Steps between C-alpha positions, in 0.01 A plus 500: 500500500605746226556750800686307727718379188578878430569569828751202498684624235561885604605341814766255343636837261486708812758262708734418145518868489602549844716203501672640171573801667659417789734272322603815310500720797715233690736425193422089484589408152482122369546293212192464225546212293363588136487317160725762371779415835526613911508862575497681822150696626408697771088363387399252776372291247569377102211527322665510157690170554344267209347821283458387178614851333834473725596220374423613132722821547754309667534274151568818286930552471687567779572893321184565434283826616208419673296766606267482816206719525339477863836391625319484883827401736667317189383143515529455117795774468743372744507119440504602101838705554691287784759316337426642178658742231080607430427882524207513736306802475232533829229779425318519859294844586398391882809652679440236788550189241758717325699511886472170541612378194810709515559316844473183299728607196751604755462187708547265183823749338295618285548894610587706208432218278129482489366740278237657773255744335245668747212602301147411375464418117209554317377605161576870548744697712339649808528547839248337704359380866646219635319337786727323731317180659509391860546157265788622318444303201175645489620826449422641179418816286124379539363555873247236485805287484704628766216380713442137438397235746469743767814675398512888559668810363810610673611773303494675130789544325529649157673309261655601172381219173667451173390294154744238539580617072692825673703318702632220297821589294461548140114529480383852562792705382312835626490363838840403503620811404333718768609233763175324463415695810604247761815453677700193377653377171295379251356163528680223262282312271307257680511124415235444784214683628345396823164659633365504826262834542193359686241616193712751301634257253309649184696838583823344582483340126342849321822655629755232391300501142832631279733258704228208428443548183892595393705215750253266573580418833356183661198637741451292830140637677452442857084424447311615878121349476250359256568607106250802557431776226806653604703160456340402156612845381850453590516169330350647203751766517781244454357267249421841283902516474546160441574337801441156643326486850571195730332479814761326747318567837452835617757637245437576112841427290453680195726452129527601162 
């Protein structure tokens, strides 16, 4: 039964996939109703309709900086900024995802005002493997990853990855100064931090730790799974710097 259930299941990501890129490939756009308002998506589907951590970023002020680590095609990013005055930053290293979600920006107006960043972050700066999935969301930097639920590895890219502490203004003056080396301005000071990295939370945060510990941003955790080892250790990581964890779902919202 276990089998047949698994089998199921690679079959049902297999067509989604398929069905998600031929909607791209023959430019069919529609409207996703979200708590945080309608925007346009080439995605077949809405997945991200009634998230619980959507609808807490889309209650912070309509200036604020939110900024979206594991962007994917902008489900969070682009229903945050339409009809706003809120400087969206999108950090997204698959350059599929990354595509797409410019397509979306650009659908919604949003060209040239969503702040689109296409890079890995990470506590150190590296380059590294990037394993692009025949699942694109399963693509990742880990290859086990890239091929889950019968998923399978299409190509390697290598993909440069910052400490988020270099590229937010005002926090790592050193970086600043040599350019942080990345291309783009510095990011502003973020109000909002929302992660979605499919197991590389812990590194996410050990990279942000100067902009955690200085601004205080609220953290919103997209959780994947049972709270493993590598779960309880994130959670620890937060509560260490004083911050409340509520579970709302799937999604960790995280204050000081």
């Amino acid at each position: 039964m276990r089998a047949r259930s698994s089998w199921i299941e690679r079959l049902g990501f297999r067509a989604a996939y398929r069905l998600a890129d031929l909607t791209y490939t023959v430019g069919v756009a529609t409207p996703k109703r979200t708590v945080a308002g309608t925007y346009w998506s080439y995605e077949p589907t809405n997945p991200h309709g009634d998230d619980a951590g959507l609808r807490v970023l889309d209650a912070t002020p309509t200036d604020a900086v939110i900024l979206d680590v594991g962007a994917h095609v902008g489900e969070h990013a682009i229903p945050l900024a339409v009809g706003t005055d809120r400087r969206v930053v999108a950090v997204e290293p698959n350059g599929e995802s990354a595509d797409r979600l410019a397509r979306n920006a650009a659908r919604n107006d949003l060209e040239g005002r969503l702040d689109r960043r296409r890079i890995g972050v990470g506590n150190e700066r590296d380059t590294r493997p990037f394993y692009r999935s025949s699942f694109s969301k399963c693509s990742a930097f880990d290859r086990a990853q890239a091929t889950r639920w019968g998923a399978h590895v299409t190509r390697v890219e290598h993909v440069p990855v910052y400490r988020l502490d270099d590229l937010v203004s005002g926090v790592n003056t050193e970086a600043e100064s040599d350019g942080g080396g990345h291309d783009g301005d510095p990011i502003p000071v973020p109000d909002a931090l929302k992660i979605d990295v499919e197991g590389h939370e812990l590194a996410v945060l050990r990279g942000a730790s100067a902009t955690i510990e200085t601004h205080q941003p609220m953290v919103v955790v997209e959780v994947h799974g049972p709270e493993d080892a590598h779960v309880t250790r994130v959670r620890a990581w937060l509560t260490e710097r004083g911050y409340d964890v509520e579970t709302r779902d799937d999604v960790w919202v995280c204050r000081r």
